[in-house]
Coordinates of C-alpha atoms and ligand atoms in Angstrom, one line a residue:
X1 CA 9.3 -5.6 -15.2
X2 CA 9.4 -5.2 -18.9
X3 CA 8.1 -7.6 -21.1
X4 CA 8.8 -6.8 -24.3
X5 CA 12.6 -7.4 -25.7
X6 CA 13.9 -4.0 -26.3
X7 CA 16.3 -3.2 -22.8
X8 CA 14.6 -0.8 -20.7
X9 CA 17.8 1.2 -20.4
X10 CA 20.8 1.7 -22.8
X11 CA 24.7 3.0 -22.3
X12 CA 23.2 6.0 -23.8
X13 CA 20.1 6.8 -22.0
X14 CA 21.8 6.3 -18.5
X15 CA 24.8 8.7 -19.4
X16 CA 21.7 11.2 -20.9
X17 CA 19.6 10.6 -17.9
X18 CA 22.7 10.5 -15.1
X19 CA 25.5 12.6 -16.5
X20 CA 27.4 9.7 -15.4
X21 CA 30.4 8.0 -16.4
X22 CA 30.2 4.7 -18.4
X23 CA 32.8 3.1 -20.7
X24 CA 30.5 -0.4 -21.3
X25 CA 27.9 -1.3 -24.0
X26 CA 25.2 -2.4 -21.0
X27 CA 22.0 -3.4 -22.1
X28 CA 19.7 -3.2 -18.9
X29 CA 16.5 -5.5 -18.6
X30 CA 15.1 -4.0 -15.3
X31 CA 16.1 -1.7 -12.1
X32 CA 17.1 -3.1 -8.7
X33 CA 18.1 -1.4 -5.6
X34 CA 18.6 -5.1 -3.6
X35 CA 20.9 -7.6 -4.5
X36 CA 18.5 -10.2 -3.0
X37 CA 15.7 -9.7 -5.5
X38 CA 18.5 -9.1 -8.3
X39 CA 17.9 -11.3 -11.8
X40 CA 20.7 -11.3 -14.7
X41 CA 20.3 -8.5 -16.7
X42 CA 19.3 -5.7 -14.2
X43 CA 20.9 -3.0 -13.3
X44 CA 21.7 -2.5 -9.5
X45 CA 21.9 1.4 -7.6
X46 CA 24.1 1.1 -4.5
X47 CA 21.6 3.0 -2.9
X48 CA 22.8 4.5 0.9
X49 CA 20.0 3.6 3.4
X50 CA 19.6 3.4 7.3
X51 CA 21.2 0.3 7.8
X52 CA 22.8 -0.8 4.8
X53 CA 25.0 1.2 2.2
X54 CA 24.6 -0.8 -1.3
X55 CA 28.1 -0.2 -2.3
X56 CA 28.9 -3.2 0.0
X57 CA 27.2 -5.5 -2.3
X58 CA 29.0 -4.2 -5.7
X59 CA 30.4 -7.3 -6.3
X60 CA 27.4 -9.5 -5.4
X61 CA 25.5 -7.7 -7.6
X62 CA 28.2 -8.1 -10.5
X63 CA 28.3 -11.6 -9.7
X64 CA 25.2 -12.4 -9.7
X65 CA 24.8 -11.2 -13.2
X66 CA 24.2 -7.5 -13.1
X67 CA 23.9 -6.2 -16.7
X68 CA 25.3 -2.5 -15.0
X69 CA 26.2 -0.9 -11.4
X70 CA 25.6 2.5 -10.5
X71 CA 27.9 3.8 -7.3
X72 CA 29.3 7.1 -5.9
X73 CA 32.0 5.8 -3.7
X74 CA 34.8 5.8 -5.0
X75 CA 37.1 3.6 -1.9
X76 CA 34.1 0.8 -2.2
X77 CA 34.7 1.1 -5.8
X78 CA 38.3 0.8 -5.5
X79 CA 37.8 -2.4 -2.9
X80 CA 35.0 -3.9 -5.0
X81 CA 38.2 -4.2 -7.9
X82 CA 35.3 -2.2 -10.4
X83 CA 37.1 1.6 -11.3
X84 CA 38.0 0.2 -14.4
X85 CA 34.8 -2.2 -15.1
X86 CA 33.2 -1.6 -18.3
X87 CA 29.6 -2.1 -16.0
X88 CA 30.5 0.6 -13.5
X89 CA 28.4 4.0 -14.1
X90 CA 29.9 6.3 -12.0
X91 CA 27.8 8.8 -10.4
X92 CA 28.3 11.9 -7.7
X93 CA 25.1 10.4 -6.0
X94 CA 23.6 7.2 -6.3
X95 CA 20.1 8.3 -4.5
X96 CA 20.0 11.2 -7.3
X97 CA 21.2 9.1 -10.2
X98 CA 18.1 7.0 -9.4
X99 CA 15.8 10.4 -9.2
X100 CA 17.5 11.3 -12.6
X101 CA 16.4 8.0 -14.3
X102 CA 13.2 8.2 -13.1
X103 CA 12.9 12.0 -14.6
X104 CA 14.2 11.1 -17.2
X105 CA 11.5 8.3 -18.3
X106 CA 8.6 10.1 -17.2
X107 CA 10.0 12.7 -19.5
X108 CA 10.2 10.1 -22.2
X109 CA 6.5 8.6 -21.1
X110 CA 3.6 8.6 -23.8
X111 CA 1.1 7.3 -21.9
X112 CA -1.0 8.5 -18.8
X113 CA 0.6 9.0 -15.0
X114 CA -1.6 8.3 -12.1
X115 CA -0.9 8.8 -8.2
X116 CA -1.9 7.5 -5.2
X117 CA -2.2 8.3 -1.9
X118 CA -4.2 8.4 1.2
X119 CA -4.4 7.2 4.9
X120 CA -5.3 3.4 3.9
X121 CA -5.9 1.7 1.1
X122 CA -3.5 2.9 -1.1
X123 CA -2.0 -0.5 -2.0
X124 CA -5.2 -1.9 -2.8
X125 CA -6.6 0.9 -5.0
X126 CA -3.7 0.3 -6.8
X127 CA -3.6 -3.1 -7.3
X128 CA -6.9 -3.0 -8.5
X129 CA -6.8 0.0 -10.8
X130 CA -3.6 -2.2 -12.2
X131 CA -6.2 -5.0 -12.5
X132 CA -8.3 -3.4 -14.0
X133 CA -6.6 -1.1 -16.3
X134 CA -4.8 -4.2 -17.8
X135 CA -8.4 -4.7 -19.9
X136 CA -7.3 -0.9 -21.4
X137 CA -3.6 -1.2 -22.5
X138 CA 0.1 -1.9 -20.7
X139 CA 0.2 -1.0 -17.1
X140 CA 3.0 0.2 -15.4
X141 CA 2.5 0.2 -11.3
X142 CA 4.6 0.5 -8.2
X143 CA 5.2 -2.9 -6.5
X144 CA 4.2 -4.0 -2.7
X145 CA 3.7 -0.4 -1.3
X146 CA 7.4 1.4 -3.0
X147 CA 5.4 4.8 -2.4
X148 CA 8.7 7.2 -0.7
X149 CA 11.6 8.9 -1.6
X150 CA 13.3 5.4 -3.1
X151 CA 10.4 3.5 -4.3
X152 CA 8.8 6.3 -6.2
X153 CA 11.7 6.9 -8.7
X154 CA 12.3 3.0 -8.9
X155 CA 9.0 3.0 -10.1
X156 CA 9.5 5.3 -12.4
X157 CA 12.9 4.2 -13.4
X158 CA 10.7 1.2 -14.2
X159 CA 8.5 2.6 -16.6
X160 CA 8.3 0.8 -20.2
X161 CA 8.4 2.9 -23.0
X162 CA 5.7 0.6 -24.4
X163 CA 3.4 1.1 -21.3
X164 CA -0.1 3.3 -21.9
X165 CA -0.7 3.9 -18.3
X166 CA 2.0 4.1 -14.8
X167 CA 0.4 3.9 -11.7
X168 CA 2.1 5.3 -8.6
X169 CA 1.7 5.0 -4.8
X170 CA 2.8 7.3 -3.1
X171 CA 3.1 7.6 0.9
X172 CA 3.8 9.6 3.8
X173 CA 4.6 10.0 7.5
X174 CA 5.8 13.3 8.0
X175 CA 4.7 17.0 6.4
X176 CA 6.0 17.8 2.9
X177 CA 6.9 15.0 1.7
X178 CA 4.8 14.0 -1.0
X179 CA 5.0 17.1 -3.2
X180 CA 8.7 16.5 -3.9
X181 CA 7.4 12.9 -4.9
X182 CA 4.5 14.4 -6.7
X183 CA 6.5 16.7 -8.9
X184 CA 8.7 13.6 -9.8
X185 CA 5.2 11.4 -10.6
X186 CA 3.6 14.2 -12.7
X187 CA 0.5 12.5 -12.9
X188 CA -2.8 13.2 -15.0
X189 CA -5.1 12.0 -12.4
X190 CA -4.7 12.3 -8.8
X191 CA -6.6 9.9 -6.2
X192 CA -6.6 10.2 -2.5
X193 CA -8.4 7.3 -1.3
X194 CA -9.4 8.3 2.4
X195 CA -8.1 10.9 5.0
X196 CA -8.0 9.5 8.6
X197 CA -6.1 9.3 11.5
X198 CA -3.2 6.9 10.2
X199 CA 0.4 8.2 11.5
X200 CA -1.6 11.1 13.6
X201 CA 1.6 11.0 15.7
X202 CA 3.7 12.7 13.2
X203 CA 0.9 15.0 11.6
X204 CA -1.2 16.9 14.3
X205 CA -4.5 17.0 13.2
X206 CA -6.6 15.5 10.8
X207 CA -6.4 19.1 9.3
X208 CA -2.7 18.7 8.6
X209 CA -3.3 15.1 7.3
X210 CA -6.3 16.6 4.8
X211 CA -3.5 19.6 3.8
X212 CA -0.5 17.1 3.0
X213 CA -2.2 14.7 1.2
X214 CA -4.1 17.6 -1.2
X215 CA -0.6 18.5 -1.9
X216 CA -1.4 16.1 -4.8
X217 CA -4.2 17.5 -5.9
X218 CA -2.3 21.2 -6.0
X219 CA 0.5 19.7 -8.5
X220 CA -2.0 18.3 -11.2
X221 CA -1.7 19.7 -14.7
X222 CA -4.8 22.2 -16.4
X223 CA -6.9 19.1 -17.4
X224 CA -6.4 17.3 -15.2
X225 CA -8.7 15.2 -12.8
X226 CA -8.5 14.8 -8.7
X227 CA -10.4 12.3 -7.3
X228 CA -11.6 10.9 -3.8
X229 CA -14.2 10.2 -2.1
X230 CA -17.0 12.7 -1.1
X231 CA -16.1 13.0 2.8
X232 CA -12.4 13.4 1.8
X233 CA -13.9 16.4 -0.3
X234 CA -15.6 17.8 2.7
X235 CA -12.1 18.9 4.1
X236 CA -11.7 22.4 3.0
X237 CA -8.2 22.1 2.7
X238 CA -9.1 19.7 -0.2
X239 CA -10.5 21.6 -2.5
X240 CA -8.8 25.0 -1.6
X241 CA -5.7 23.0 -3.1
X242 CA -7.3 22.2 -6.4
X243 CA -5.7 24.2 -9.3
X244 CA -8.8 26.3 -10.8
X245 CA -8.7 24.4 -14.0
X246 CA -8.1 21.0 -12.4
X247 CA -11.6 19.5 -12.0
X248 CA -12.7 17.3 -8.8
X249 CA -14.3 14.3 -8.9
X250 CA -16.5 13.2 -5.7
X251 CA -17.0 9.3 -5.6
X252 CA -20.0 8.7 -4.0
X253 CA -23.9 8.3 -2.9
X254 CA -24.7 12.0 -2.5
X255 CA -26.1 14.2 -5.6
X256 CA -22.2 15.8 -5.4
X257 CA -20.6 12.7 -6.6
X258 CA -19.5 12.5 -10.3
X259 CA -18.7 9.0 -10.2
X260 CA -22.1 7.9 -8.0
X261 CA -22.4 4.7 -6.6
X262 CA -26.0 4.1 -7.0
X263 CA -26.5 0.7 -5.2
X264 CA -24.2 -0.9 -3.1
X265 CA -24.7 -4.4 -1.5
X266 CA -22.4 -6.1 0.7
X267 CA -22.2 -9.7 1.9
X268 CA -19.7 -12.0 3.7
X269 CA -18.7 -13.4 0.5
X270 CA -18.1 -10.3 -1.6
X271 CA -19.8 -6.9 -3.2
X272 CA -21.9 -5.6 -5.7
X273 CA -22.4 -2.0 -6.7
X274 CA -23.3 0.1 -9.5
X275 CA -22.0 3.3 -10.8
X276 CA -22.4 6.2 -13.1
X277 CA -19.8 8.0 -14.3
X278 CA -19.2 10.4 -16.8
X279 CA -17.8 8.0 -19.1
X280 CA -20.5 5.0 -18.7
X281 CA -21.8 2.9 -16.6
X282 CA -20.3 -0.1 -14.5
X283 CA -21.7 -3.1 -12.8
X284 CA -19.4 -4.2 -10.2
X285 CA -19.3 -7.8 -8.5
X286 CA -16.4 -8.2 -6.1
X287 CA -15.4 -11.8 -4.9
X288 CA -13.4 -10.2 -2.0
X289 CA -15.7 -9.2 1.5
X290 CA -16.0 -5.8 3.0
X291 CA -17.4 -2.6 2.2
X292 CA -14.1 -0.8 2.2
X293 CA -12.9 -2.5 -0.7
X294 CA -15.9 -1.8 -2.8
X295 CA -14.8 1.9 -2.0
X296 CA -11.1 1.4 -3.1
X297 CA -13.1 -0.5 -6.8
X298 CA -15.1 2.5 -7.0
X299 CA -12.4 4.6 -6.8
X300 CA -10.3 2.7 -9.2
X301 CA -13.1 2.6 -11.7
X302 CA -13.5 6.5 -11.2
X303 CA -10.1 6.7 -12.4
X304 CA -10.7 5.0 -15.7
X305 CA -13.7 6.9 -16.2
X306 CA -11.7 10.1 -15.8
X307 CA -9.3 8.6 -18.2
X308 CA -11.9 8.9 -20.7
X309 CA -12.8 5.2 -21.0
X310 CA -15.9 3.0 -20.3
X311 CA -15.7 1.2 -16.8
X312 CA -17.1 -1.8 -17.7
X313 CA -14.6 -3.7 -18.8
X314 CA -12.1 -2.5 -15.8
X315 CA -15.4 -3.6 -13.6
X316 CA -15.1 -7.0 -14.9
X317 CA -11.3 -7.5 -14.6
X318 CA -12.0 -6.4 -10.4
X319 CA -14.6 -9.9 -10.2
X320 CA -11.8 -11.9 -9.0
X321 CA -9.3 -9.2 -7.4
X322 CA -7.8 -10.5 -3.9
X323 CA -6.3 -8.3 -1.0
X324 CA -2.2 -9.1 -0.7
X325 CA -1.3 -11.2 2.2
X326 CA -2.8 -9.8 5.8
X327 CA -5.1 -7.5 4.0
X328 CA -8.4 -9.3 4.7
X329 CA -7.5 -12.7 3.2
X330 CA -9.7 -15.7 5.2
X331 CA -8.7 -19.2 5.7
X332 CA -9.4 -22.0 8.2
X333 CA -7.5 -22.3 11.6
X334 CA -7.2 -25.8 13.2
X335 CA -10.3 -26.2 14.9
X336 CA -12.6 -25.2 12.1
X337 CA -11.9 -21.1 13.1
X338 CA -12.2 -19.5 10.1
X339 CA -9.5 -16.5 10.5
X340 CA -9.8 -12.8 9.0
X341 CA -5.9 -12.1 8.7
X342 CA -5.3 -8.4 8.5
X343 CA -2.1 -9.2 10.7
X344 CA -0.4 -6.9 7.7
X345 CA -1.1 -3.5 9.9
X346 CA -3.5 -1.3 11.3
X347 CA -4.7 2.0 11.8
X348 CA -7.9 3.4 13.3
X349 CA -9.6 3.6 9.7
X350 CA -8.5 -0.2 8.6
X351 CA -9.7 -1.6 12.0
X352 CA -13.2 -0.4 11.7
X353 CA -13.2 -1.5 8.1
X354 CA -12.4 -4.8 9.3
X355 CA -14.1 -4.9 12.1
X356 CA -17.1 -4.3 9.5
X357 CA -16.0 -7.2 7.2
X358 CA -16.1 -9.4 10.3
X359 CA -19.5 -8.4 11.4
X360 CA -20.9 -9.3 7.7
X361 CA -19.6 -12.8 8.0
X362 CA -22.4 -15.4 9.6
X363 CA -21.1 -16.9 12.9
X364 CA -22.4 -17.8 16.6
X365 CA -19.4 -15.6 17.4
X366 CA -17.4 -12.6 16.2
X367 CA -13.6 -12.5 17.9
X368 CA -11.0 -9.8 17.6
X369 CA -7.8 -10.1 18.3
X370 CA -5.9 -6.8 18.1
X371 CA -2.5 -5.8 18.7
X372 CA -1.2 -1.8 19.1
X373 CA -1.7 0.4 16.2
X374 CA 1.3 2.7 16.0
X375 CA 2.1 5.8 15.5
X376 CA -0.2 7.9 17.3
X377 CA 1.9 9.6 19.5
X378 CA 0.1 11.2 22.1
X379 CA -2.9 10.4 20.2
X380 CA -2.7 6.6 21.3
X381 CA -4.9 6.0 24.1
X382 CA -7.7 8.4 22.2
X383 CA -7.4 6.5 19.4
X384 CA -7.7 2.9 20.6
X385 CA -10.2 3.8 23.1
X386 CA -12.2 5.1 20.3
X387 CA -12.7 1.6 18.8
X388 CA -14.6 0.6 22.3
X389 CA -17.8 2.0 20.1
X390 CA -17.2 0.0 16.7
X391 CA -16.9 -3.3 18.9
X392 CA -19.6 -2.7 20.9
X393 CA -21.5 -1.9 18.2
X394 CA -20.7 -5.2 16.1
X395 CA -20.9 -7.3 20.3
X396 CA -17.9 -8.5 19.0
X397 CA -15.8 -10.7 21.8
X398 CA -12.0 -8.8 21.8
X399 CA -8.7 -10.1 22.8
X400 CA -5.4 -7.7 23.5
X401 CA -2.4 -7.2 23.3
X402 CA 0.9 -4.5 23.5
X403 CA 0.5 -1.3 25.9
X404 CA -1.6 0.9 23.6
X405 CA -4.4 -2.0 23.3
X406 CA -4.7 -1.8 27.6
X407 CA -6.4 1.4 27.3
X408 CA -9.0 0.0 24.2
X409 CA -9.2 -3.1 26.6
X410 CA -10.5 -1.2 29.5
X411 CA -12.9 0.8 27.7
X412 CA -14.1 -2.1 26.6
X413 CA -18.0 -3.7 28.2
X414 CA -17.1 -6.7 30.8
X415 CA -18.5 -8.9 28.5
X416 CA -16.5 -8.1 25.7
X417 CA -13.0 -8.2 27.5
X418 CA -12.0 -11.7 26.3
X419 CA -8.2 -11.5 27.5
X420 CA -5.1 -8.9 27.5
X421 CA -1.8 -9.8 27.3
X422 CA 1.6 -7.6 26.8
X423 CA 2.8 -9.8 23.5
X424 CA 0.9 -11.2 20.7
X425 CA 2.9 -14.6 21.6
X426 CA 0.9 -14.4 25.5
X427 CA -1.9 -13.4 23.9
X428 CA -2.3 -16.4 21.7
X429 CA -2.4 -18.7 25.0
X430 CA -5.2 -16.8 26.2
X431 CA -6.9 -17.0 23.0
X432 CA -6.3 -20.2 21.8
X433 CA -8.3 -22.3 24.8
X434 CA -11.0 -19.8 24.5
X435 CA -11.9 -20.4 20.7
X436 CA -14.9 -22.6 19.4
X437 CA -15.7 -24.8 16.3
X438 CA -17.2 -22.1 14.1
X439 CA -15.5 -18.9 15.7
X440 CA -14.9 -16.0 13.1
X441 CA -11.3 -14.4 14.2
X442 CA -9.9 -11.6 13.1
X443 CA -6.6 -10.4 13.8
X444 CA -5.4 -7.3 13.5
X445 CA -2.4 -5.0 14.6
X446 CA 0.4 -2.6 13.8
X447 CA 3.8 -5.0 12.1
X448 CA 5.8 -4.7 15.0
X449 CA 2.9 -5.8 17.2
X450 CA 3.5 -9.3 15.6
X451 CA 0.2 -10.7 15.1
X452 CA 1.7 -12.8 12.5
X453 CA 3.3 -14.6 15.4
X454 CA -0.2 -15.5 17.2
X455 CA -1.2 -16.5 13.8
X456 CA 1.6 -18.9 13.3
X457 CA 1.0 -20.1 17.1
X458 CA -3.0 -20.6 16.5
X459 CA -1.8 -22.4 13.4
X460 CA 0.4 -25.3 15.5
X461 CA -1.6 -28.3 16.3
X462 CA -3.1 -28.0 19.9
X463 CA -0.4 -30.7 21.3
X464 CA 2.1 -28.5 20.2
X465 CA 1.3 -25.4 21.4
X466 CA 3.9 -24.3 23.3
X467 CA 5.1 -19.8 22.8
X468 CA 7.7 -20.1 25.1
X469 CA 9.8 -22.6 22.7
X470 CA 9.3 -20.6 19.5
Ligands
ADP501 N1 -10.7 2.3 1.9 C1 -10.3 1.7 3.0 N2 -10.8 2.1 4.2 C2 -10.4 1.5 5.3 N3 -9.5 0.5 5.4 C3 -8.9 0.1 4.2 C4 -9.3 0.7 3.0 N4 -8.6 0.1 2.0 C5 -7.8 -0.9 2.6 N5 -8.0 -0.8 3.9 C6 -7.3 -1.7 4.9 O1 -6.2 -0.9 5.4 C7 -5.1 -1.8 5.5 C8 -3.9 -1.3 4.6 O2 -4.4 -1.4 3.3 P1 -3.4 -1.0 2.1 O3 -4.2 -1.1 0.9 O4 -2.1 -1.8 2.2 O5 -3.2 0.5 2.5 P2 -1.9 1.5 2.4 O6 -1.1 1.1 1.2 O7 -2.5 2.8 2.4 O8 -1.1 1.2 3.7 C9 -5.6 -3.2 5.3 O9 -5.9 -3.7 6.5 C10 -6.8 -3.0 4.4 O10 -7.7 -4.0 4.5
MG502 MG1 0.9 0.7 0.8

């Protein structure tokens, strides 16, 4: 959203930027593709997706106060009562009206483009480069995780003109498709924050996974900087995709790294590291537990560094950074349980991380309760068997659920095996008689595996604890 008072888009601009038509003075405060998040002032794109087509909500959008409306079709035009409105900007496609705003801004953009991608931890590294970039200048950057073929150009038909830094996410699930997102990003500094096994199902091979996500390293500009971790680097499909006068920037421990993490200590109730980079040193103290995030900071900060500035001051903005919602946040569960919630999602990577996280933390026990992670497609049962080793490892007492989870479940030690049920909702009455005053639980699990809902259950006083009538 833009904060200063000049309209982030003019009649002008969106007939330069669309080739649309518009007969209205519109004066445009921000860009919305949902009428449910629309504020007075925006302007809404009747965008077409799986289940919904945005034309349909034309007139919602118009009364709730859209400043402009952007639609292709001309019978839901026609319906809506808008072919003559003076707010309509009539496009031959709405999905490539949005691509030609965001275009055209990045075009217009001053300031410096960053992109981010990776298995995991996109989403965080980006919320705290944001953070910490805010000590630097304006910062533009994606919101939640808007990282595909929609949320990209909304991001960047976002952009301020005002803003000295846009920070992009930038997903995938299937081959090729973050170079066309890439090449609408056009970003100085590239950062892919790990390469693992997340949607395996739909990518092959770790190999493939390494390939596609370089794909952003091969698009940056002479001069410019790709960053990732050092084991990320060791992929030779990594650093075969770097341009020759593109230079790579290792975060890491090893004599390799150019942004080197010289000490890194991590507790239960946070991090502190140290690093060296070309552009300064940084002492790091994170509020928020678990090694994995003092990874994503380190990466953040290598960022700035590449940008040309001193850390420091983007190390102090991190001190207080949070995780969003079921990323990691802890709380207490009736019963004094302290609760990990990564209920958010999951992926072989994120579940050792936490798994980690939970192991720092003090307890008389360590509980996991994890639901299927998916995506794997044939992969699966390799993949959740795998993490028999990390819990065995940590003696940490697991509970299942979903078909996937049966095969971690029975790799699992006898002692281990604290339940399995098919549902997160069953699950939850295993669980709930079997946790103790000063338990540490983490729950973890792919969206649709629910674990929100056995959070929600473990969160009913025990009187009421009753799935079946939820
Ligand atoms: N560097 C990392 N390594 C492993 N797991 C991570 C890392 N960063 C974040 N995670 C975990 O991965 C999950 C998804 O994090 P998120 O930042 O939303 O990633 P993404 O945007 O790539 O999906 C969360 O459970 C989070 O705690
Ligand atoms: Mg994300």
């Amino acid at each position: 959203m833009p904060t200063s008072t000049a309209p982030l888009w003019t009649s002008q601009d969106l007939r330069n930027a669309t080739q649309g038509q518009l007969t209205g003075d519109v004066h445009v405060r921000a860009v919305c593709i949902d009428t449910r998040s629309l504020q007075p002032g925006d302007l809404f794109i009747a965008l077409i997706g799986h289940n919904a087509d945005g034309h349909q909500y034309l007139k919602q959008a118009l009364e709730h106060g859209a400043a402009c409306v952007i639609a292709h079709d001309g019978a839901a035009i026609a319906k809506a009562g808008l072919t003559d409105d003076p707010r309509l900007l009539l496009v031959s496609d709405t999905m490539q009206a949005l691509e030609a705003l965001g275009r055209y801004r990045r075009a217009q953009f001053k300031g410096k483009a960053i992109a981010i991608t990776g298995s995991v931890g996109k989403t965080t590294t980006k919320n705290m480069l944001a953070t910490a970039l805010a000590a630097y200048g304006k910062v533009h950057a994606s919101v939640a995780s808007f990282n595909n073929h929609w949320g990209v150009p909304l991001t960047l038909a976002r952009l301020p003109q005002d803003a000295a830094f846009c920070i992009s996410e930038v997903g995938m699930n299937h081959p090729g498709e973050i170079a066309p997102l890439v090449a609408q990003i056009r970003p100085d500094i590239g950062l892919i924050t790990t390469i693992g096994s997340a949607h395996l199902g739909h990518m092959g091979s770790l190999n493939a996974i390494a390939a596609e996500k370089a794909s952003l390293f091969a698009a940056l500009p002479a001069g410019g900087t790709a960053l990732c971790p050092e084991e990320a680097a060791q992929f030779p499909a990594v650093t075969h995709a770097i341009p020759q006068d593109v230079s790579l920037w290792q975060v890491g421990t090893t004599s390799h790294a150019t942004i080197h993490c010289d000490e890194l200590h991590c507790t239960a109730t946070g991090s502190q590291l140290h690093l060296s980079t070309p552009a300064g040193e940084a002492q790091l103290t994170l509020t928020a537990p678990g090694p994995h995030l003092a990874r994503n900071a380190a990466l953040a900060l290598g960022a700035i560094a590449a940008l040309g500035l001193p850390p420091q001051a983007g190390a102090t903005a991190l001190r207080h950074f949070q995780p969003e919602a079921g990323r990691g946040q802890q709380r207490l569960l009736p019963g004094e349980i302290t609760l990990l919630d990564e209920s958010y999602n999951a992926s072989g990577p994120s579940i050792r991380a936490a798994l980690e996280t939970l192991s720092l933390m003090p307890a008389p026990r360590h509980i996991a309760a994890l639901g299927d992670i998916r995506e794997l497609g044939t992969f699966a049962a390799e993949e959740h068997r795998a993490l028999a080793q990390p819990l065995t490892e940590h003696n940490i007492l697991t509970f299942c659920c979903g078909p996937h989870m049966k095969s971690l479940y029975e790799a699992l030690p006898r002692s281990l095996q604290g339940g399995y049920a098919e549902t997160s909702t069953q699950l939850a009455l295993l669980l709930r008689p079997a946790l103790q005053k000063g338990d540490v639980l983490l729950v973890k699990g792919s969206l649709g595996s629910r674990m929100r809902d056995l959070i929600a259950l473990l969160d009913q006083p025990e009187s009421s604890h009753s799935p079946e009538s939820t």
